[in-house]
Each structure stands twice: as C-alpha cells, then as structure tokens.
XYZ file of C-alpha atoms in Angstrom:
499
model
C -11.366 5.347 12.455
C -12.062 8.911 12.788
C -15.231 9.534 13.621
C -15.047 13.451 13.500
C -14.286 15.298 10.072
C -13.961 18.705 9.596
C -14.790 20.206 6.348
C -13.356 23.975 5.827
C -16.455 25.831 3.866
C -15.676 28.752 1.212
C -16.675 32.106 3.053
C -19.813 33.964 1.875
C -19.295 36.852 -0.330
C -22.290 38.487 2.700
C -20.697 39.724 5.663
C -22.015 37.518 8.742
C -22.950 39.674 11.324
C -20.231 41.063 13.930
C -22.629 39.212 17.197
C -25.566 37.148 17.146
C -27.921 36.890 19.738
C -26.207 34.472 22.528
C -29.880 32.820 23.123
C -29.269 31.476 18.928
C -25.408 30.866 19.582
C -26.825 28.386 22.644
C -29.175 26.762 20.489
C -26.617 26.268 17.424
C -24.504 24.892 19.976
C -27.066 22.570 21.463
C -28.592 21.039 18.071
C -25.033 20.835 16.789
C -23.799 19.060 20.442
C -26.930 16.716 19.909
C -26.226 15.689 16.063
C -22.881 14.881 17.162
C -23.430 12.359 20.120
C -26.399 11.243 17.685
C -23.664 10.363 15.215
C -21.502 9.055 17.366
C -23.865 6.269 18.706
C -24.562 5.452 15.544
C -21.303 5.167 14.190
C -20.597 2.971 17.605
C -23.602 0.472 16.857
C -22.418 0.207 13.602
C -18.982 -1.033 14.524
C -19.926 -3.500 17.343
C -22.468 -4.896 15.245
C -20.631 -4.954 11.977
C -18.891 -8.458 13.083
C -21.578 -10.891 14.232
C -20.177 -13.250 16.399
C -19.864 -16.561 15.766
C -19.419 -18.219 19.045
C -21.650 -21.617 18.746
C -24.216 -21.722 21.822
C -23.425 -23.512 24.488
C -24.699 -27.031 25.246
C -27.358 -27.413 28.328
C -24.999 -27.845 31.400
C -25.555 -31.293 33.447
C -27.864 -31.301 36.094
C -25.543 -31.149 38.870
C -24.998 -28.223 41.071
C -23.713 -26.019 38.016
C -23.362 -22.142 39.035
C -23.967 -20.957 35.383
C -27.509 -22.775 35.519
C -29.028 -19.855 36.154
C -26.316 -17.314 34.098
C -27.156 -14.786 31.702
C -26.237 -16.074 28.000
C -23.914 -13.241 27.907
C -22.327 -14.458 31.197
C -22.000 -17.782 29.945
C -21.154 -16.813 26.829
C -18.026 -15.225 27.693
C -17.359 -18.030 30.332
C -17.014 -20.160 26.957
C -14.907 -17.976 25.363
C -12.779 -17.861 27.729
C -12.333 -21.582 27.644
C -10.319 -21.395 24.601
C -7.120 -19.922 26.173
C -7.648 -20.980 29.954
C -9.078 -23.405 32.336
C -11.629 -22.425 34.549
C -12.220 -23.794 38.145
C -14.060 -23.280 41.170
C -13.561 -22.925 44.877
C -15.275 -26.681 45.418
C -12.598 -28.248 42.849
C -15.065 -28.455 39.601
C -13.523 -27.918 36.731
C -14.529 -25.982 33.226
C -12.600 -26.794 30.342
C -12.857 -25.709 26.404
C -12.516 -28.264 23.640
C -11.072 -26.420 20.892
C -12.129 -29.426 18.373
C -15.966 -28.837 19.186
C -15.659 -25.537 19.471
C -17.797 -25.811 22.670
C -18.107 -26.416 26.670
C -18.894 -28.328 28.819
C -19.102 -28.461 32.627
C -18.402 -31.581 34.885
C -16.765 -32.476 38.332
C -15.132 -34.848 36.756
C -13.750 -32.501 33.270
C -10.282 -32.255 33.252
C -7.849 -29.579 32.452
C -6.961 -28.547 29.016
C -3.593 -28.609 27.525
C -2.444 -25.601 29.259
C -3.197 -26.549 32.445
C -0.937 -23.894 34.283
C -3.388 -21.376 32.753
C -6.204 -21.367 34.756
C -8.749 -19.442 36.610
C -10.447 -20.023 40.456
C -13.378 -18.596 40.444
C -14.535 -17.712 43.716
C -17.863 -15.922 42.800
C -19.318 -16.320 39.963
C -20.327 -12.952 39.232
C -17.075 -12.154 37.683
C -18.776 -12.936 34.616
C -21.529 -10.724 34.909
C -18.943 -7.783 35.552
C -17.316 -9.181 32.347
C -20.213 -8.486 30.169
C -21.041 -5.015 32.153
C -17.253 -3.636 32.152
C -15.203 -5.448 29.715
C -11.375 -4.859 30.813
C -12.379 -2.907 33.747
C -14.835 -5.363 35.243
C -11.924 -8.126 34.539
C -9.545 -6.336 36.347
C -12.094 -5.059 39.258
C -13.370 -8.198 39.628
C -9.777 -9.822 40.438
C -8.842 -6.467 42.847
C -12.291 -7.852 44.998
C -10.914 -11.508 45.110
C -13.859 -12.821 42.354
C -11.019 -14.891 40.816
C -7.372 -15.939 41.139
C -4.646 -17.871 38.723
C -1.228 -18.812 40.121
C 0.382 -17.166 36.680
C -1.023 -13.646 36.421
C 1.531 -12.502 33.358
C 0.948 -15.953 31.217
C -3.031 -15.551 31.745
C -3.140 -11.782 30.489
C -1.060 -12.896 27.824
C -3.006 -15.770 26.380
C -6.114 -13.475 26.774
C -4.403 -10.689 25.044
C -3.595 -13.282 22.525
C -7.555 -13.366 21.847
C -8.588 -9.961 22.800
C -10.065 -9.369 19.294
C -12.427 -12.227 19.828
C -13.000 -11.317 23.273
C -13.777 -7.911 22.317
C -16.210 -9.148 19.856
C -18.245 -11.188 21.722
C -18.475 -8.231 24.697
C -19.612 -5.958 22.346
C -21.961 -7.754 20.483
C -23.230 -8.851 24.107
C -23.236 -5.551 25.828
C -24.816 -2.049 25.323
C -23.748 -0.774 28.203
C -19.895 -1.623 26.427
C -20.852 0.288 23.670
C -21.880 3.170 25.794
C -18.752 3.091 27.706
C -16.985 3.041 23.877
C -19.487 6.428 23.010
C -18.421 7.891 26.421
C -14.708 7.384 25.668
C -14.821 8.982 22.298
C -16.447 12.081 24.028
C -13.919 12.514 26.971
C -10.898 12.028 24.439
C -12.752 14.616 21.296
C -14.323 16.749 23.904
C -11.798 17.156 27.505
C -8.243 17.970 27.802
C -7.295 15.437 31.264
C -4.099 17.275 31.124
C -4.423 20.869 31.097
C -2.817 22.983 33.729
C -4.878 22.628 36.984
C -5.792 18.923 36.360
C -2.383 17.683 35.711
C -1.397 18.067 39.103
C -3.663 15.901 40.605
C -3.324 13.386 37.790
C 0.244 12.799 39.034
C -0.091 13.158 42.533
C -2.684 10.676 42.414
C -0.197 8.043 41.347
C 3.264 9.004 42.501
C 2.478 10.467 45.919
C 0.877 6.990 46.702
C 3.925 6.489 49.091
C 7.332 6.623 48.952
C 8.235 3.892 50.785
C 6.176 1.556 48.482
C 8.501 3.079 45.485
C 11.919 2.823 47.779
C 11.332 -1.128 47.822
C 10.046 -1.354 44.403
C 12.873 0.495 42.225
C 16.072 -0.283 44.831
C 19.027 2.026 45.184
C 18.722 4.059 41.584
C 15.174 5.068 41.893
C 14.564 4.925 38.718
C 10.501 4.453 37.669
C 10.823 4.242 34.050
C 12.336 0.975 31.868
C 15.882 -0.103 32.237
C 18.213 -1.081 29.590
C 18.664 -4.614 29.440
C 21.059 -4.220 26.316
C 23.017 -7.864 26.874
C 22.026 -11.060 28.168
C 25.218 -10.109 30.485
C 23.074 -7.458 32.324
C 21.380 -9.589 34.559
C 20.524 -7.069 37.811
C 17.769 -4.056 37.562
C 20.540 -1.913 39.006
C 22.818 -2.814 36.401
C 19.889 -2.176 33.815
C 18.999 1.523 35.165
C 22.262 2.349 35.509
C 23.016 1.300 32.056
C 19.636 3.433 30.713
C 21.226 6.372 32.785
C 24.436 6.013 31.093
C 22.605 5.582 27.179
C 20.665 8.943 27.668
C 23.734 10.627 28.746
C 25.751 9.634 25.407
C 22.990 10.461 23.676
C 22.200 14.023 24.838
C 25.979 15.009 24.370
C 26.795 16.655 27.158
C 29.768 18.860 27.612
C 30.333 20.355 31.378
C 29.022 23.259 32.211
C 26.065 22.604 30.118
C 22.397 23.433 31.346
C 19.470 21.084 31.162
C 16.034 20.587 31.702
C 14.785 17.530 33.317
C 10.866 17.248 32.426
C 9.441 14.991 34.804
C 12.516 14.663 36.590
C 10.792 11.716 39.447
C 12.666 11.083 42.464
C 16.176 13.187 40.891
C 18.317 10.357 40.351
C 19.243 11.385 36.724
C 19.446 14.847 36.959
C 22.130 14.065 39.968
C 24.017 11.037 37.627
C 24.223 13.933 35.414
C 25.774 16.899 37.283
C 28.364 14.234 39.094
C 29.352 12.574 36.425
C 29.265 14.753 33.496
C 29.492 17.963 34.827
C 26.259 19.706 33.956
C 23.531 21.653 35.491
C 20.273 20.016 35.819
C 17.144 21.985 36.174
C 14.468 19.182 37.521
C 10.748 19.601 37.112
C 7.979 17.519 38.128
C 4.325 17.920 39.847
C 4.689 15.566 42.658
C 5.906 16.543 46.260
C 7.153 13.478 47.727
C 9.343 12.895 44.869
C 10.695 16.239 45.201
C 10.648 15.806 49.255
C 13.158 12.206 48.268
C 14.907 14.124 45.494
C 16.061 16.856 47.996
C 16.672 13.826 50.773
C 18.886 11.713 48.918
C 19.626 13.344 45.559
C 20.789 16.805 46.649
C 23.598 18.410 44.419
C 24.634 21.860 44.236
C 23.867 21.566 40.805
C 20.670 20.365 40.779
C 17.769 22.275 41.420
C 14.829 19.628 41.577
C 11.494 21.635 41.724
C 6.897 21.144 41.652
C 7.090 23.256 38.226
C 5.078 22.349 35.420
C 6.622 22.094 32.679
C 4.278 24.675 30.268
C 5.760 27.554 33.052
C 9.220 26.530 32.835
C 9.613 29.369 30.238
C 7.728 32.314 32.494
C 10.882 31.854 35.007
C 14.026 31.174 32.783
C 12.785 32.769 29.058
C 13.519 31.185 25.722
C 16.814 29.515 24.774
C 17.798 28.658 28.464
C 18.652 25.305 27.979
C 21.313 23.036 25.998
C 19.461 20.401 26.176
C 15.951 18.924 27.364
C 14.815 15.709 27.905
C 12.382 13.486 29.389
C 12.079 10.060 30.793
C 8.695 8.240 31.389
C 6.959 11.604 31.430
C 5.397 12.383 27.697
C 2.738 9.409 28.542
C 1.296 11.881 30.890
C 0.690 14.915 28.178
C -2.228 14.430 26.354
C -2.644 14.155 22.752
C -4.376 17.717 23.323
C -1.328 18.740 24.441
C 1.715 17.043 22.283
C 1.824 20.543 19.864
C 2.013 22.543 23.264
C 4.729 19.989 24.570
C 6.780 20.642 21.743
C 6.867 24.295 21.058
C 7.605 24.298 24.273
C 10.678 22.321 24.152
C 11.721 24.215 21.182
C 11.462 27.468 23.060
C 13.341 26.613 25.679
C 16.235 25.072 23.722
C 19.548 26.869 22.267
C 20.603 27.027 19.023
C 22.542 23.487 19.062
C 20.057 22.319 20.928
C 19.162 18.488 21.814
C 16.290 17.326 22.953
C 15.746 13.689 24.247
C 12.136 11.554 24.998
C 11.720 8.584 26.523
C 8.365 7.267 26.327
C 5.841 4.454 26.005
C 4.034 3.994 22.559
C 0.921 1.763 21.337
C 0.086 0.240 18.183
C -3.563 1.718 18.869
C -4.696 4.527 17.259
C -7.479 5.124 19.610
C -6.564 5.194 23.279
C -9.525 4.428 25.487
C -10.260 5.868 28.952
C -12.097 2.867 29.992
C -9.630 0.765 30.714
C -8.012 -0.295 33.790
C -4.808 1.393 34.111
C -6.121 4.731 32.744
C -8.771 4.237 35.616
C -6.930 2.695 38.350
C -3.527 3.757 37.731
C -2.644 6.508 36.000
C -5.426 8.736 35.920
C -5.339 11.164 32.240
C -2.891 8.822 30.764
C -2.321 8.540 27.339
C 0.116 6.703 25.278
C 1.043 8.075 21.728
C 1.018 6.668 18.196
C 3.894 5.872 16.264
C 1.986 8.215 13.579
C 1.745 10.397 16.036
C 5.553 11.321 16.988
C 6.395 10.981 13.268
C 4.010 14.031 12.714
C 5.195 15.812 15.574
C 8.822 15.374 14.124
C 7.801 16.198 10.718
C 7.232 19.643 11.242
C 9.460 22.511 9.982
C 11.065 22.621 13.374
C 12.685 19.535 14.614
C 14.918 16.791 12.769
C 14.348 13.265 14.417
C 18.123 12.007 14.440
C 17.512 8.622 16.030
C 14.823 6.188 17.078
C 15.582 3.140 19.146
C 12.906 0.933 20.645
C 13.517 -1.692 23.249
C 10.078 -2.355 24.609
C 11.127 -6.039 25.659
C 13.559 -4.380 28.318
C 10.533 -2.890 29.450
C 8.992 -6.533 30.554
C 12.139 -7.400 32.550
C 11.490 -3.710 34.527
C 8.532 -4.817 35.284
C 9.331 -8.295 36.564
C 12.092 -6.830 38.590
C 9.687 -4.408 40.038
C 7.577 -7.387 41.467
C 10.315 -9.376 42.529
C 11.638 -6.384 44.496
C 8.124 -6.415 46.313
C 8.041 -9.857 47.439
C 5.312 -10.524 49.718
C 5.024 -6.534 50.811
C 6.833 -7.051 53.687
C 7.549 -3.986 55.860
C 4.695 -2.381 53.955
C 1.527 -1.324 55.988
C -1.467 -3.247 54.863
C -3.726 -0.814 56.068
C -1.495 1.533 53.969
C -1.624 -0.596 51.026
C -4.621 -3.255 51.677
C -5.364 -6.163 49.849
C -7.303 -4.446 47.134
C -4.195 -1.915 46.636
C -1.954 -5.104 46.069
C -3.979 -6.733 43.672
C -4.702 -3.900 41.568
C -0.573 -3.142 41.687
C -0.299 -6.508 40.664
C -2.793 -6.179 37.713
C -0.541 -3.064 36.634
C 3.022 -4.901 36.407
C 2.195 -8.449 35.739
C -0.220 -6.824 32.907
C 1.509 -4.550 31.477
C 4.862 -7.208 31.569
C 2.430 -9.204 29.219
C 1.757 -5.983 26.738
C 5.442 -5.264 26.455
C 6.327 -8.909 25.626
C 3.401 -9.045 22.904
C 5.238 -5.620 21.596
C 1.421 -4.488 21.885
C 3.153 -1.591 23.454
C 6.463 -0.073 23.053
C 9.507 1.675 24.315
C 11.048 4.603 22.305
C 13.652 6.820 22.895
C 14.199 9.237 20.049
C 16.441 12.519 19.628
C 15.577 15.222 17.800
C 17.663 18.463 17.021
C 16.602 22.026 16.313
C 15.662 22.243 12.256
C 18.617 24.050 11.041
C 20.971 23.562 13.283
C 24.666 21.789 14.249
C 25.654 22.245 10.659
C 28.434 20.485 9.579
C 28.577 17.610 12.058
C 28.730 13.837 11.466
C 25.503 11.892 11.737
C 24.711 11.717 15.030
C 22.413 8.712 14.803
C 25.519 6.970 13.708
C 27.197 8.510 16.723
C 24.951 7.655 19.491
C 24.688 4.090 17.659
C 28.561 4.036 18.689
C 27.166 3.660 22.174
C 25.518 -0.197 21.506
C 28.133 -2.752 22.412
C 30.228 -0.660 25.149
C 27.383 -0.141 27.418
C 30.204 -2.260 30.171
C 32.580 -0.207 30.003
C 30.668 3.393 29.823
C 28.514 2.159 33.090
C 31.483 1.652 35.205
C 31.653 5.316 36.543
C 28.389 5.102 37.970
C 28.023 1.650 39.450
C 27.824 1.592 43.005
C-alpha cells in the first residue's frame, strides 16, 4: 500500500518568485514534514486496527506455580497464539500446550505435548514474551540470541511460525503501539534515507563480511562461494559440487569468448572472477567494498588476469569510461543496493557495457512489496539490506534500455546452501569463542536456519536473469533458448573445474 502519492499540479500562469525567504522555505518544510508523519500514523493505526483480532481470551491458569500468573494479557496472549503451531515448555519440565479444537490454553504439569511434539519451545525466562509484544520479529530473535528460549529444531519452528505469521502479526499489532511505531519508523527510514549511498555503503558491508575470514573459510569450504549453489539434480549431492555447478551456469550464460573483459560487481572472496580467467579465458575486473575479502582474494585467488579491487561500483566508470566492458554481472550483491538506488545501478551497468553487451544478476527476491527495517536480519545481519520485488526488476527491465532474455529462479537450492553452510560449522570448532561468543552463534544460527525456512516456503526467492543492451546482437538465435541448452548437462560442463 503506498502510503505516499504524488500529484503533479498545472503551473500558474503568475511567475513564482525566483527565491523566497529561507525562514518561509523552513517553515513550508516543517508544516509539510509534520502533515506527513501525521498521515502516516494515521494511515498505520488504521491498518493494525482494521483486523480485530479474534483470539478467544484465555482461561484463568490453575493455581499452581504458573509464570504467566502475573503476565501482561498481551504476553499471554501471544503465549496462546503461539500454542497453535508449537509446544511450549519450561526449564522445571511444565508443559504448555494449544488445543486447536477449543481454540484455547491451558497450563498444567501434567499437559502433554501436542501433535507436533518435535516443535517445541524451552523457555528459560519468561520474559521472552514481553519482548514479543515490545519487538515483534526482533524481540523473537533477540530474545533467543540472550538464551530466553531454545527448540532442538530451529528451521521446522521458524517454519511453522512463518506458516502463521499473518495471525501472529495480527495479534502483535493489535497488542502493541510501540509495533506500530516501529511500522511508522520503518516507513520513514525507507521514504525518507538512502542506507546505501556512497559513504554508508562501505560500512554496511564491512559490517558483515569483514566479521572474520576464518569464520567464512569453514563455512563455504574450498570454492568460497557466499551466495546459493546450484543444486540442479538430485545427483548433486556435495555444496562443492553445487557452487561449482552455479560457477559453471553463469559462465554459459554470460557467453564468454577469450579475451573478453568483465566486470565482477561484488566480486566476494574472487573465486569467480578467477574460474573465469582460467577456464574461459577472460579478464575479470573484481569490485567489492570489503578488505578482507580482497586481502583472501589476492591470497588464494591471484591471477594475472584478475584484478580484484575496494571499488564501488558507482566509480567503476570515473577509472575505465563508458563501454569498457563485454559483460557485467553480479552474484549475491544487488540485495545490498537500495531501492533508492536500483535506477543508479542500472544506468550504470548500461554505461559500462559494449555494444553486444551482457549483463548477468544474481539476486535474492521477496514476495513483499514493503521491505521493513525492523526486522532481524536487516538489524543484525546485514545492515541497509534490501531485497527487491518481482515488480520491481520487471520495471527496471521494462525500460527503453535493456531486453530481459531469461529468468530462472531456483530459490529451493538456496535452502540446501544454507543447510550446508551449518553443517560445515559444526560445533564452531577451531573458532574463538571470544571471537565469536555465544550470542554471535545464536544470532548466526537465527540467520541460516531462518532464512533455510523462508527459501523453502518460496517466501523468498532466487533469480538469476540476463538482460542485453536494447537494440543490440541483431540477428542471433534466442538466447533464452540457448542458455536453457545448459539444463540437463550441468555433469559434463562442471568437469573442468572440479577439484
């Protein structure tokens, strides 16, 4: 729902003045700043009110010992909720468990579990429930991170409550001001701030990727690659196999002839833009904002032609000029632009490219229209995060410049990366816990076993789609039947680069 319009008005047949005072441009400014946020509250009240709720109260709990005696009835109000997808229990072996039939709880020593009975929550301090109703999402995730609760099955549990998040939601909201105030501030920061613009970028990624790289070295394994795999057969069992297969799909798809020169936006750690000039012959020009990837890029992924670089990529064009390129791509990187910033992105891109030009992106998509920076992975994990819109792309493509040649999506591949991420960190051995301390772990575990659970829900999304310069490589087949050729050989095309 958009909660901004804006309306072009017919000029005045009066000349406006060439200045005006800058004491009465403040105080347009101000009443005009003020009617806005005054609107937006409103319009927030009026959609977290709109849907009453219709959870049924909760019956008076037993007289023994019962930790929720004294709750808020938003506390225990979401407590019940919960009870419809998972079992609750606490540290002294009581038990909390839903009866769907009823439509109500109830709380006994002697209660046993529900259905699901591998879904379940320990509770270790009750005031998880209380950060519930104060944080939504993020008070969920922070209150795990500080040991509040645990469940032997993080994936299953985020995905039976993502299941319900609509009547989660519901009941926060209708519970909570200070939710709808977080909702008000998150409209603001995305209609009002640009997280991504040229001196904040740099922190946003540093912030995440230069967390350590020996935390990444066991995490990925040998092809260092931190974006999804390809898991294109049930005979492509390994994450190795996976990335290597990815690697190999990008290259067919690109084209590449040797001697070709390409650009490499958000290039990571350099594994691709090395797979690239070995095997196919090309240059690679490699940009990203983080030093330690660049300091592991020139350690293990040096090639003499591959120049892996801290550029961003909005100054690539200062240094090389327009058309220097035959293709450009990027892998895991466009999540990290900003919706302020996707037109910028793009004409970018198109600069930089030569007639014949390809360019490639690989990158996460949501089937929200409104991305939130209240949540717990824009918070915890990638700061200024945002994923795009299907609508969004398709508008991006649409314009006069670009034809979109393919789109392939293979989000669930996406949920075995993940998985294969965890496994690879075991138990954090050889990992420094005062490096990486308990509260570290448990949020990293919050970002792969939850977003595993997104990706398998196709809430979320992988695309990779190719577009070509409007105009342009006249006369040739269709390439999305071309690169489709790929599907089905990915065997026998991954055998150059297995190791």
């Amino acid at each position: 729902m958009s909660l901004l319009c804006i309306h072009t008005l017919p000029q005045s047949e009066h000349k406006m003045p060439s200045t005006l005072p800058i004491h009465t441009v403040n105080s347009v400014l101000t009443v005009l700043l003020t009617l806005l946020i005054i609107a937006l509250v409103i319009c927030a009240i009026v959609r977290w009110t709109r849907t009453p709720s219709t959870q049924q109260p909760i019956p008076n709990a037993p007289e023994h010992n019962n930790p929720f005696e004294n709750a808020s009835s938003a506390s225990a109000s979401i407590m019940d909720l919960m009870h419809r997808t998972t079992s609750i229990r606490f540290v002294d072996g009581r038990r909390s468990s839903f009866s769907s039939s009823s439509l109500s709880s109830s709380f006994s020593p002697s209660d046993s579990d529900s259905p699901t009975s591998s879904l379940y929550i320990i509770v270790r301090r009750p005031r998880m429930f209380d950060r519930i109703v104060s944080r939504g999402e993020l008070g969920f995730c922070e209150s795990y991170m500080d040991g509040d609760w645990d469940t032997p099955a993080l994936e299953p549990l985020f995905s039976e409550l993502l299941a319900h998040e609509e009547d989660l939601q519901r009941e926060l909201h209708s519970q909570s001001l200070n939710m709808m105030w977080m909702y008000v501030q998150s409209v603001l920061t995305s209609t009002f701030t640009n997280r991504n613009h040229l001196e904040r970028s740099s922190d946003n990624i540093i912030s995440h990727y230069d967390v350590g790289n020996d935390l990444y070295t066991k995490m990925l394994g040998p092809t260092m690659q931190y974006t999804c795999a390809y898991y294109a057969h049930p005979g492509i069992t390994t994450l190795d196999h996976a990335q290597r297969t990815k690697m190999a799909l990008i290259a067919h798809k690109l084209d590449l002839q040797p001697g070709m020169t390409v650009l490499d936006i958000g290039c990571g750690f350099g594994a691709m833009a090395y797979y690239l000039a070995d095997v196919h012959g090309v240059s690679v020009v490699g940009v990203t904002l983080s030093p330690s990837q660049v300091e592991l890029a020139h350690a293990q992924f040096a090639h003499p032609r591959v120049d892996i670089r801290i550029q961003d990529y909005r100054d690539v064009e200062a240094e090389f000029g327009p058309a220097a390129f035959d293709r450009v791509y990027s892998i895991g990187m466009f999540e990290h632009v900003g919706h302020k910033n996707y037109n910028t992105y793009f004409d970018t891109c198109h600069r930089l490219l030569r007639p014949n030009g390809v360019m490639l992106l690989h990158t996460i998509a949501t089937r929200q229209r409104e991305w939130s920076h209240q949540n717990c992975i824009n918070t915890y994990i990638f700061p200024g995060g945002e994923l795009p819109h299907l609508q969004h792309l398709a508008e991006l493509s649409a314009y006069d410049q670009w034809h979109l040649e393919d789109l392939h999506n293979f989000g669930r591949s996406y949920a075995k990366t993940l998985r294969a991420w965890r496994a690879n960190l075991g138990d954090w051995e050889g990992l420094s816990p005062r490096k990486y301390p308990k509260r570290f772990r448990r949020m990293w575990d919050i970002y792969l076993h939850g977003c595993a659970a997104q990706f398998e829900l196709r809430n979320i999304f992988l695309l990779q789609l190719v577009f070509t310069k409007q105009g342009e490589r006249k006369g040739e087949d269709d390439m999305g039947s071309r690169i489709r050729g790929f599907l089905g050989g990915e065997d026998k095309k991954t055998d150059e680069i297995r190791g």
